[in-house]
XYZ file of C-alpha atoms in Angstrom:
349
model
C 2.075 15.608 -30.710
C 2.312 16.156 -26.401
C 2.536 13.214 -24.590
C -0.128 12.125 -22.226
C 1.734 11.485 -19.009
C -1.847 11.168 -17.066
C -0.120 9.891 -13.730
C 2.241 13.054 -13.560
C -0.628 15.027 -14.310
C -2.907 13.083 -11.550
C -0.230 13.401 -9.151
C 0.275 17.222 -9.763
C -3.235 17.712 -8.994
C -3.450 15.337 -5.932
C -0.389 17.405 -4.528
C -1.871 20.364 -4.477
C -5.394 18.848 -3.198
C -3.591 17.691 -0.258
C -2.885 20.611 2.134
C -6.283 21.609 1.066
C -7.706 18.315 2.382
C -5.611 18.516 5.432
C -6.583 22.316 6.907
C -10.180 21.593 6.075
C -9.925 17.708 7.829
C -7.950 19.202 10.820
C -10.627 22.031 11.491
C -13.083 19.142 11.016
C -11.490 17.075 13.313
C -11.170 19.758 16.201
C -14.484 20.535 15.869
C -15.507 16.762 16.705
C -12.785 17.824 19.689
C -14.516 20.252 20.915
C -18.213 19.648 20.004
C -18.947 16.244 19.735
C -20.958 14.831 17.470
C -23.690 17.232 17.953
C -22.165 20.220 17.312
C -24.401 23.227 18.895
C -25.040 26.785 16.877
C -23.279 29.627 17.439
C -20.000 27.727 18.900
C -16.706 27.491 17.822
C -17.276 23.944 17.028
C -19.777 24.909 14.639
C -17.543 27.820 13.250
C -14.567 25.487 12.694
C -16.869 22.988 10.805
C -18.264 25.599 8.536
C -14.539 26.293 8.116
C -13.614 22.792 7.362
C -16.225 21.748 5.134
C -15.374 25.322 3.212
C -12.013 24.137 2.715
C -13.041 20.241 1.853
C -15.306 22.012 -1.084
C -12.608 23.440 -2.873
C -10.881 19.917 -2.856
C -12.292 19.019 -6.141
C -12.038 22.076 -8.080
C -8.261 22.532 -6.705
C -7.115 19.280 -7.921
C -9.056 19.769 -11.582
C -7.042 23.271 -11.256
C -3.663 21.284 -10.690
C -4.068 19.204 -13.434
C -5.122 21.577 -15.924
C -2.356 23.141 -14.712
C 0.036 20.464 -15.212
C -0.925 20.141 -18.580
C -1.408 23.789 -19.721
C 0.877 25.826 -17.615
C -1.191 29.163 -16.460
C -4.036 28.956 -19.108
C -4.925 25.858 -17.433
C -6.062 27.086 -14.284
C -9.330 28.956 -14.826
C -10.996 26.638 -16.470
C -9.650 23.554 -14.517
C -11.084 25.774 -11.579
C -14.749 25.772 -13.438
C -14.236 22.244 -14.314
C -13.915 21.035 -10.357
C -16.630 23.233 -9.409
C -18.924 21.972 -12.120
C -18.254 18.466 -11.104
C -19.110 19.679 -7.206
C -22.634 21.282 -8.890
C -23.571 17.978 -10.678
C -22.429 15.647 -7.861
C -19.645 13.956 -9.800
C -17.155 14.551 -7.194
C -13.676 13.370 -7.488
C -14.049 11.808 -10.911
C -15.640 14.748 -12.187
C -12.845 16.235 -11.035
C -10.197 14.238 -12.607
C -11.916 14.247 -15.979
C -12.709 17.941 -15.887
C -9.034 18.584 -15.186
C -7.785 16.419 -18.378
C -10.482 18.346 -20.502
C -10.001 21.721 -19.362
C -5.900 21.201 -19.488
C -5.787 19.534 -23.101
C -8.333 21.844 -24.295
C -6.072 25.043 -22.970
C -3.105 23.116 -24.647
C -4.349 22.698 -27.714
C -5.799 26.233 -28.179
C -2.231 27.891 -26.863
C -0.743 25.291 -29.348
C -2.622 25.395 -32.366
C -4.426 29.061 -32.267
C -2.234 31.501 -33.691
C -3.971 34.914 -33.515
C -2.707 38.576 -34.948
C 0.021 40.082 -33.123
C -2.567 42.874 -31.802
C -3.921 40.513 -29.485
C -1.097 37.963 -28.751
C -0.668 39.432 -25.313
C -4.992 38.750 -24.547
C -3.935 35.080 -25.614
C -3.203 33.617 -21.546
C -5.692 35.919 -19.706
C -8.655 36.123 -22.151
C -9.058 34.317 -25.448
C -7.522 30.512 -23.920
C -9.417 30.579 -20.327
C -12.733 31.805 -22.001
C -12.519 29.211 -24.456
C -11.689 26.398 -22.322
C -14.067 27.330 -19.589
C -17.035 27.450 -22.118
C -15.841 24.256 -23.866
C -15.075 22.116 -20.486
C -18.500 23.555 -19.195
C -20.640 22.514 -22.084
C -18.847 19.147 -22.302
C -19.888 18.697 -18.417
C -23.287 19.924 -18.521
C -24.550 17.843 -21.644
C -22.056 14.799 -21.886
C -20.559 13.552 -19.270
C -21.308 15.600 -16.030
C -24.824 13.045 -15.149
C -22.952 9.667 -15.974
C -20.137 10.725 -13.380
C -22.030 11.592 -10.920
C -24.379 8.270 -11.051
C -20.880 6.529 -10.366
C -19.429 8.946 -8.078
C -22.782 8.542 -5.861
C -22.832 4.640 -6.395
C -19.546 4.238 -5.213
C -20.204 6.301 -2.240
C -23.489 4.725 -1.503
C -21.687 1.111 -1.956
C -18.798 2.327 0.619
C -21.156 3.888 3.411
C -23.225 0.476 3.122
C -19.809 -1.776 3.822
C -20.906 -3.053 7.440
C -19.446 -6.039 9.361
C -17.574 -8.875 6.943
C -17.632 -6.399 4.042
C -16.320 -3.690 5.711
C -13.054 -5.681 6.813
C -12.730 -7.153 3.422
C -12.759 -3.487 2.031
C -10.388 -2.552 4.727
C -8.139 -5.214 4.252
C -8.104 -4.700 0.748
C -6.857 -1.595 0.892
C -4.147 -2.435 3.306
C -2.854 -5.283 1.237
C -2.125 -2.801 -1.269
C 0.311 -1.670 0.557
C 2.289 -4.500 -0.824
C 4.592 -2.486 -3.218
C 6.059 -0.160 0.319
C 5.006 3.250 -1.245
C 4.796 2.033 -5.056
C 1.999 2.550 -7.697
C -0.710 0.186 -5.780
C -0.114 1.728 -2.514
C -0.309 5.076 -4.408
C -3.334 4.420 -5.901
C -5.030 2.840 -2.827
C -4.355 6.204 -1.401
C -5.421 8.132 -4.059
C -8.861 6.387 -3.385
C -8.855 7.022 0.071
C -8.316 10.779 -0.607
C -10.884 10.784 -3.139
C -13.247 9.274 -0.587
C -12.568 11.904 2.019
C -13.885 14.755 -0.579
C -17.080 13.103 -0.210
C -17.538 12.828 3.148
C -16.449 9.437 3.414
C -14.122 8.794 6.051
C -13.409 4.689 7.072
C -11.398 4.422 3.776
C -8.650 6.779 4.914
C -8.716 5.516 8.670
C -7.847 1.822 7.215
C -5.123 3.468 4.614
C -3.456 5.562 7.430
C -3.323 2.544 9.954
C -2.288 0.000 7.092
C 0.425 2.646 6.388
C 2.052 3.155 9.417
C 1.873 -1.016 10.493
C 4.486 -2.283 8.291
C 7.676 0.060 9.574
C 6.959 -0.428 12.971
C 6.178 -4.329 12.791
C 9.325 -4.869 11.091
C 11.286 -2.583 13.633
C 9.351 -4.345 16.490
C 10.457 -7.931 15.202
C 14.106 -6.491 14.800
C 13.984 -5.595 18.562
C 12.859 -9.097 19.960
C 14.894 -11.373 17.732
C 18.205 -8.729 17.143
C 20.384 -11.947 15.825
C 18.266 -12.845 13.056
C 19.222 -9.407 11.594
C 22.285 -7.689 10.374
C 23.745 -4.466 12.469
C 22.687 -2.413 9.416
C 19.232 -3.385 9.916
C 19.709 -2.927 13.462
C 20.308 0.397 12.620
C 17.593 0.722 10.363
C 14.857 -0.393 12.611
C 15.432 2.950 15.001
C 14.871 4.997 11.668
C 11.709 2.901 10.686
C 10.045 3.147 13.981
C 9.572 6.765 14.460
C 8.827 6.962 10.398
C 6.251 4.435 10.586
C 4.482 5.848 13.273
C 4.390 9.408 11.098
C 2.676 7.266 8.538
C 5.876 7.499 6.209
C 5.631 3.573 5.046
C 8.701 3.978 3.282
C 10.828 3.258 6.423
C 10.763 -0.683 5.490
C 12.436 0.046 2.530
C 15.731 -0.990 4.081
C 14.786 -4.389 5.013
C 12.820 -5.220 1.583
C 16.161 -4.354 -0.198
C 17.521 -7.346 1.408
C 14.981 -9.514 2.005
C 11.968 -8.953 0.053
C 9.677 -11.969 -0.142
C 10.021 -12.699 3.781
C 9.554 -8.599 4.171
C 6.374 -8.263 1.658
C 4.554 -11.074 3.190
C 4.544 -10.581 6.907
C 3.794 -6.285 6.022
C 1.035 -7.254 3.756
C -0.513 -9.937 6.328
C -0.050 -7.210 9.203
C -1.643 -4.090 7.190
C -4.790 -6.339 5.842
C -5.578 -7.207 9.581
C -5.087 -3.515 10.399
C -6.886 -1.888 7.350
C -9.892 -4.458 8.137
C -9.796 -3.993 11.609
C -9.918 -0.401 11.480
C -13.202 -0.557 9.074
C -15.094 -2.460 11.505
C -14.187 -0.843 14.589
C -15.983 2.132 13.276
C -12.864 4.280 12.859
C -13.325 7.690 10.852
C -10.171 9.825 9.620
C -11.031 13.412 8.262
C -7.363 14.086 7.231
C -5.196 12.502 4.643
C -1.591 12.160 6.886
C -0.044 12.828 10.350
C 0.557 9.091 11.705
C 0.022 9.270 15.678
C -0.265 12.853 15.384
C -3.727 12.441 13.467
C -4.993 10.025 16.300
C -7.063 13.052 18.221
C -8.745 13.683 14.793
C -10.247 10.372 14.413
C -13.218 8.673 15.414
C -12.810 6.045 17.837
C -9.369 6.748 18.630
C -8.548 3.742 21.013
C -10.195 1.249 18.976
C -7.502 2.971 15.796
C -4.662 2.241 18.289
C -5.843 -1.111 18.830
C -6.167 -1.745 15.340
C -2.334 -0.612 14.848
C -1.020 -2.843 17.584
C -2.867 -5.887 16.084
C -1.455 -5.271 12.759
C 1.882 -4.658 13.919
C 2.013 -7.637 16.261
C 0.793 -9.841 12.882
C 3.548 -8.065 11.015
C 6.447 -8.752 13.772
C 4.839 -12.318 13.878
C 4.685 -13.719 10.480
C 8.146 -11.853 10.082
C 9.706 -13.974 12.815
C 7.978 -16.937 12.132
C 9.419 -16.666 8.354
C 13.136 -15.455 9.608
C 15.740 -18.081 9.557
C 18.514 -17.603 12.304
C 21.364 -16.364 11.031
C 24.549 -18.548 11.316
C 27.626 -18.056 13.188
C 29.702 -17.688 9.988
C 27.489 -14.902 8.598
C 27.665 -13.231 11.968
C 31.381 -13.299 12.219
C 31.680 -12.125 8.882
C 29.331 -9.380 9.235
C 32.167 -8.490 12.221
C 34.982 -9.029 10.145
C 34.021 -6.656 7.513
C 32.965 -4.043 9.759
C 36.048 -3.621 11.147
C 37.971 -3.550 7.918
C 35.938 -0.833 6.925
C 36.822 0.744 10.093
C 40.368 -0.397 9.914
C 40.747 1.298 6.507
C 39.214 4.659 7.136
C 41.550 5.696 9.753
């Protein structure tokens, strides 16, 4: 029996979806730059908005097709696209795309594995028999079984997120930011996937929280190193030079060299800073229509100045907490490090 490998299939679908969201989100962002909030019909900004919305409309079919392809290879693409399109039609959105991708993929895989046709029509299996049967199956399941319940769940989630204001909005952003505690691990990936899902529904505040909280840890740790160099090793001094630009580009993994040597203090400081920056981004009304970019995405973000304020606040908290927790290094430790560096240099000559 085929292993489920649910995480692998979901990540494959997301990998195919991300470029579509990026293209659509940037078009929407550019349209806001030129057209403002009230975009006039017949303008370039209106055309860009239409292009962006069209691209965003493909995100659910693409993730469903990506999941189905990961499960069943090429025979899964057609039923996966059909499942994602039906998810949009019935209002099931991202959740419907996930469910439809798995249904289409596994049905196509079962058909490919267990249907043994005569040799005369064997060549028609991947282009006719499997896509048609799988599309019919997933379509009927959506129309009569899971479409409406998934649509209700999706709409309820979207309405709840849109209703969050003030303290509740800060809490949502802080939770999204706090889930960065594993620095790109499964919890951070889950938060990122949720925020990407909300992009497909036109809910952009969670992604603003996700992006600013993902930028915060590497930059905050790097600033702490620059402010108190004597508390860190020479290797960490060099790592800080790399972590700073990585953080600005929304690559949280820039903090890994520090995490390996001092996990408890780094996690505590980064979680605090990310929670603050994520929460502030939401209550400041920041909206991010694209899933990646870091500082390069700022021109496309609603309330860009306040987004930067939230980011700087999170960086300050991260650096401050880390400096409070980080002890001074002893002179013996510094001497040992210097001797060690000298020995390595001497032996390599």
